[in-house]
Amino acid sequence: MVTVANQPPDKKSAGFKKLGARHKARRRAVDLLFEAEARDIDPAELLSDRVSLSVRDDSVAPVNPYTRVLVEGVADDLDRVDGTIESYLQDWALSRLPAVDRAILRVAVWELFHANDVPPVVAVDEAVELAKELSTDDSPSFINGVLGQVVLVAPQVRAAAAATRAPRGDDK
């Protein structure tokens, strides 16, 4: 491959895409949420087990702090996250989606609602990339469509959450 001076090589033509630490953390969160659902156990409990295992066994990769944030966040807010997803599924039930798509959507919706340091376009793009890696050929466009609707309400959800967290002057 020939590169022009002062221009980096095209990553796609080089046959790879650089995956950052947050992407890997999201992927592991999806894996843990998928496994917890398949085993019918609490995702936070599974996360705790994996953290303990990584401390005891050097061959087990440590759990990224952002993976913890995602899994714990989804577990704590699962009913609202699932309700939001379901409200944007046209003529579908959440239970009919592939389990991996549910896990990807849960991570993305939680980020859209709670991760103030993650721009909405990044949360959606990461979810679409995970769907390309882990799910069916139709999943990336489906997930993009659902999240495209959730993005529209995310600012109101964030504002409402911030208002409930803000200290009130009469609490002194």
GROMACS .gro file of C-alpha atoms in nm:
model
  172
    1MET     CA    1   0.000   0.000   0.000
    2VAL     CA    2   0.129   0.342  -0.093
    3THR     CA    3   0.061   0.636   0.135
    4VAL     CA    4   0.085   1.000   0.045
    5ALA     CA    5   0.314   1.205   0.266
    6ASN     CA    6   0.137   1.358   0.567
    7GLN     CA    7  -0.170   1.136   0.519
    8PRO     CA    8  -0.233   0.830   0.733
    9PRO     CA    9  -0.313   0.506   0.554
   10ASP     CA   10  -0.680   0.428   0.506
   11LYS     CA   11  -0.763   0.190   0.793
   12LYS     CA   12  -1.034   0.003   0.606
   13SER     CA   13  -0.812  -0.063   0.305
   14ALA     CA   14  -0.539  -0.180   0.538
   15GLY     CA   15  -0.780  -0.449   0.660
   16PHE     CA   16  -0.827  -0.334   1.018
   17LYS     CA   17  -1.012  -0.085   1.228
   18LYS     CA   18  -0.856   0.044   1.547
   19LEU     CA   19  -1.079  -0.034   1.840
   20GLY     CA   20  -1.045   0.191   2.141
   21ALA     CA   21  -1.071   0.102   2.507
   22ARG     CA   22  -1.430   0.227   2.528
   23HIS     CA   23  -1.533   0.012   2.231
   24LYS     CA   24  -1.381  -0.292   2.398
   25ALA     CA   25  -1.553  -0.198   2.726
   26ARG     CA   26  -1.888  -0.172   2.547
   27ARG     CA   27  -1.833  -0.506   2.378
   28ARG     CA   28  -1.755  -0.674   2.709
   29ALA     CA   29  -2.062  -0.511   2.865
   30VAL     CA   30  -2.273  -0.652   2.580
   31ASP     CA   31  -2.114  -0.994   2.635
   32LEU     CA   32  -2.189  -0.983   3.009
   33LEU     CA   33  -2.547  -0.863   2.960
   34PHE     CA   34  -2.601  -1.134   2.698
   35GLU     CA   35  -2.459  -1.402   2.928
   36ALA     CA   36  -2.658  -1.282   3.229
   37GLU     CA   37  -2.981  -1.300   3.030
   38ALA     CA   38  -2.895  -1.645   2.890
   39ARG     CA   39  -2.819  -1.775   3.239
   40ASP     CA   40  -3.113  -1.584   3.394
   41ILE     CA   41  -2.896  -1.415   3.655
   42ASP     CA   42  -2.857  -1.056   3.764
   43PRO     CA   43  -2.604  -0.873   3.542
   44ALA     CA   44  -2.453  -0.694   3.841
   45GLU     CA   45  -2.399  -1.030   4.014
   46LEU     CA   46  -2.228  -1.173   3.706
   47LEU     CA   47  -2.012  -0.862   3.684
   48SER     CA   48  -1.911  -0.898   4.047
   49ASP     CA   49  -1.819  -1.263   3.987
   50ARG     CA   50  -1.603  -1.168   3.686
   51VAL     CA   51  -1.427  -0.893   3.877
   52SER     CA   52  -1.349  -1.137   4.159
   53LEU     CA   53  -1.233  -1.401   3.914
   54SER     CA   54  -0.998  -1.156   3.740
   55VAL     CA   55  -0.840  -1.071   4.076
   56ARG     CA   56  -0.787  -1.440   4.164
   57ASP     CA   57  -0.683  -1.563   3.819
   58ASP     CA   58  -0.419  -1.377   3.616
   59SER     CA   59  -0.535  -1.550   3.297
   60VAL     CA   60  -0.871  -1.371   3.319
   61ALA     CA   61  -0.865  -1.017   3.182
   62PRO     CA   62  -0.952  -0.748   3.436
   63VAL     CA   63  -1.288  -0.578   3.390
   64ASN     CA   64  -1.256  -0.229   3.244
   65PRO     CA   65  -1.402   0.040   3.471
   66TYR     CA   66  -1.630   0.158   3.189
   67THR     CA   67  -1.762  -0.196   3.146
   68ARG     CA   68  -1.857  -0.184   3.514
   69VAL     CA   69  -2.031   0.151   3.469
   70LEU     CA   70  -2.231   0.017   3.174
   71VAL     CA   71  -2.335  -0.315   3.325
   72GLU     CA   72  -2.424  -0.166   3.663
   73GLY     CA   73  -2.605   0.123   3.495
   74VAL     CA   74  -2.812  -0.104   3.272
   75ALA     CA   75  -2.889  -0.338   3.562
   76ASP     CA   76  -3.002  -0.047   3.783
   77ASP     CA   77  -3.219   0.111   3.513
   78LEU     CA   78  -3.329  -0.201   3.322
   79ASP     CA   79  -3.703  -0.143   3.341
   80ARG     CA   80  -3.684   0.210   3.200
   81VAL     CA   81  -3.424   0.113   2.938
   82ASP     CA   82  -3.633  -0.183   2.821
   83GLY     CA   83  -3.953   0.022   2.827
   84THR     CA   84  -3.788   0.286   2.611
   85ILE     CA   85  -3.661   0.031   2.361
   86GLU     CA   86  -3.997  -0.142   2.345
   87SER     CA   87  -4.178   0.186   2.284
   88TYR     CA   88  -3.980   0.232   1.962
   89LEU     CA   89  -4.020  -0.120   1.828
   90GLN     CA   90  -4.286  -0.106   1.561
   91ASP     CA   91  -4.499  -0.420   1.570
   92TRP     CA   92  -4.231  -0.607   1.765
   93ALA     CA   93  -4.185  -0.715   2.123
   94LEU     CA   94  -3.848  -0.680   2.291
   95SER     CA   95  -3.849  -1.053   2.363
   96ARG     CA   96  -3.863  -1.128   1.988
   97LEU     CA   97  -3.534  -0.951   1.915
   98PRO     CA   98  -3.212  -1.151   1.907
   99ALA     CA   99  -3.062  -1.150   2.257
  100VAL     CA  100  -2.744  -0.984   2.135
  101ASP     CA  101  -2.948  -0.700   1.982
  102ARG     CA  102  -3.126  -0.651   2.316
  103ALA     CA  103  -2.790  -0.628   2.493
  104ILE     CA  104  -2.652  -0.380   2.236
  105LEU     CA  105  -2.964  -0.164   2.254
  106ARG     CA  106  -2.960  -0.168   2.635
  107VAL     CA  107  -2.601  -0.041   2.646
  108ALA     CA  108  -2.668   0.228   2.386
  109VAL     CA  109  -2.993   0.351   2.543
  110TRP     CA  110  -2.830   0.366   2.886
  111GLU     CA  111  -2.544   0.570   2.739
  112LEU     CA  112  -2.785   0.803   2.560
  113PHE     CA  113  -2.970   0.866   2.887
  114HIS     CA  114  -2.686   0.872   3.139
  115ALA     CA  115  -2.335   0.901   2.989
  116ASN     CA  116  -2.292   1.278   2.968
  117ASP     CA  117  -1.937   1.238   2.837
  118VAL     CA  118  -2.053   1.031   2.537
  119PRO     CA  119  -2.196   1.230   2.244
  120PRO     CA  120  -2.520   1.074   2.117
  121VAL     CA  121  -2.371   1.014   1.772
  122VAL     CA  122  -2.091   0.810   1.932
  123ALA     CA  123  -2.334   0.595   2.134
  124VAL     CA  124  -2.534   0.519   1.819
  125ASP     CA  125  -2.228   0.457   1.602
  126GLU     CA  126  -2.076   0.223   1.860
  127ALA     CA  127  -2.401   0.026   1.883
  128VAL     CA  128  -2.414  -0.008   1.505
  129GLU     CA  129  -2.051  -0.124   1.499
  130LEU     CA  130  -2.121  -0.383   1.769
  131ALA     CA  131  -2.420  -0.507   1.570
  132LYS     CA  132  -2.196  -0.543   1.263
  133GLU     CA  133  -1.949  -0.747   1.469
  134LEU     CA  134  -2.188  -0.959   1.671
  135SER     CA  135  -2.529  -0.988   1.509
  136THR     CA  136  -2.722  -1.049   1.188
  137ASP     CA  137  -2.687  -0.858   0.861
  138ASP     CA  138  -3.014  -0.675   0.928
  139SER     CA  139  -2.930  -0.575   1.285
  140PRO     CA  140  -2.709  -0.269   1.222
  141SER     CA  141  -2.977  -0.082   1.027
  142PHE     CA  142  -3.250  -0.196   1.268
  143ILE     CA  143  -3.051  -0.081   1.572
  144ASN     CA  144  -2.967   0.247   1.399
  145GLY     CA  145  -3.336   0.307   1.332
  146VAL     CA  146  -3.444   0.240   1.690
  147LEU     CA  147  -3.165   0.451   1.837
  148GLY     CA  148  -3.236   0.729   1.589
  149GLN     CA  149  -3.573   0.767   1.761
  150VAL     CA  150  -3.432   0.736   2.114
  151VAL     CA  151  -3.179   1.012   2.038
  152LEU     CA  152  -3.470   1.253   1.996
  153VAL     CA  153  -3.591   1.203   2.355
  154ALA     CA  154  -3.252   1.156   2.523
  155PRO     CA  155  -3.196   1.528   2.599
  156GLN     CA  156  -3.526   1.547   2.788
  157VAL     CA  157  -3.443   1.230   2.983
  158ARG     CA  158  -3.100   1.367   3.074
  159ALA     CA  159  -3.249   1.702   3.177
  160ALA     CA  160  -3.511   1.533   3.395
  161ALA     CA  161  -3.244   1.316   3.559
  162ALA     CA  162  -3.026   1.620   3.624
  163ALA     CA  163  -3.321   1.807   3.776
  164THR     CA  164  -3.391   1.525   4.019
  165ARG     CA  165  -3.023   1.512   4.121
  166ALA     CA  166  -2.983   1.889   4.161
  167PRO     CA  167  -2.980   2.005   4.521
  168ARG     CA  168  -3.276   2.223   4.611
  169GLY     CA  169  -3.234   2.541   4.810
  170ASP     CA  170  -3.491   2.440   5.072
  171ASP     CA  171  -3.296   2.127   5.176
  172LYS     CA  172  -3.076   2.315   5.422
   0.00000   0.00000   0.00000
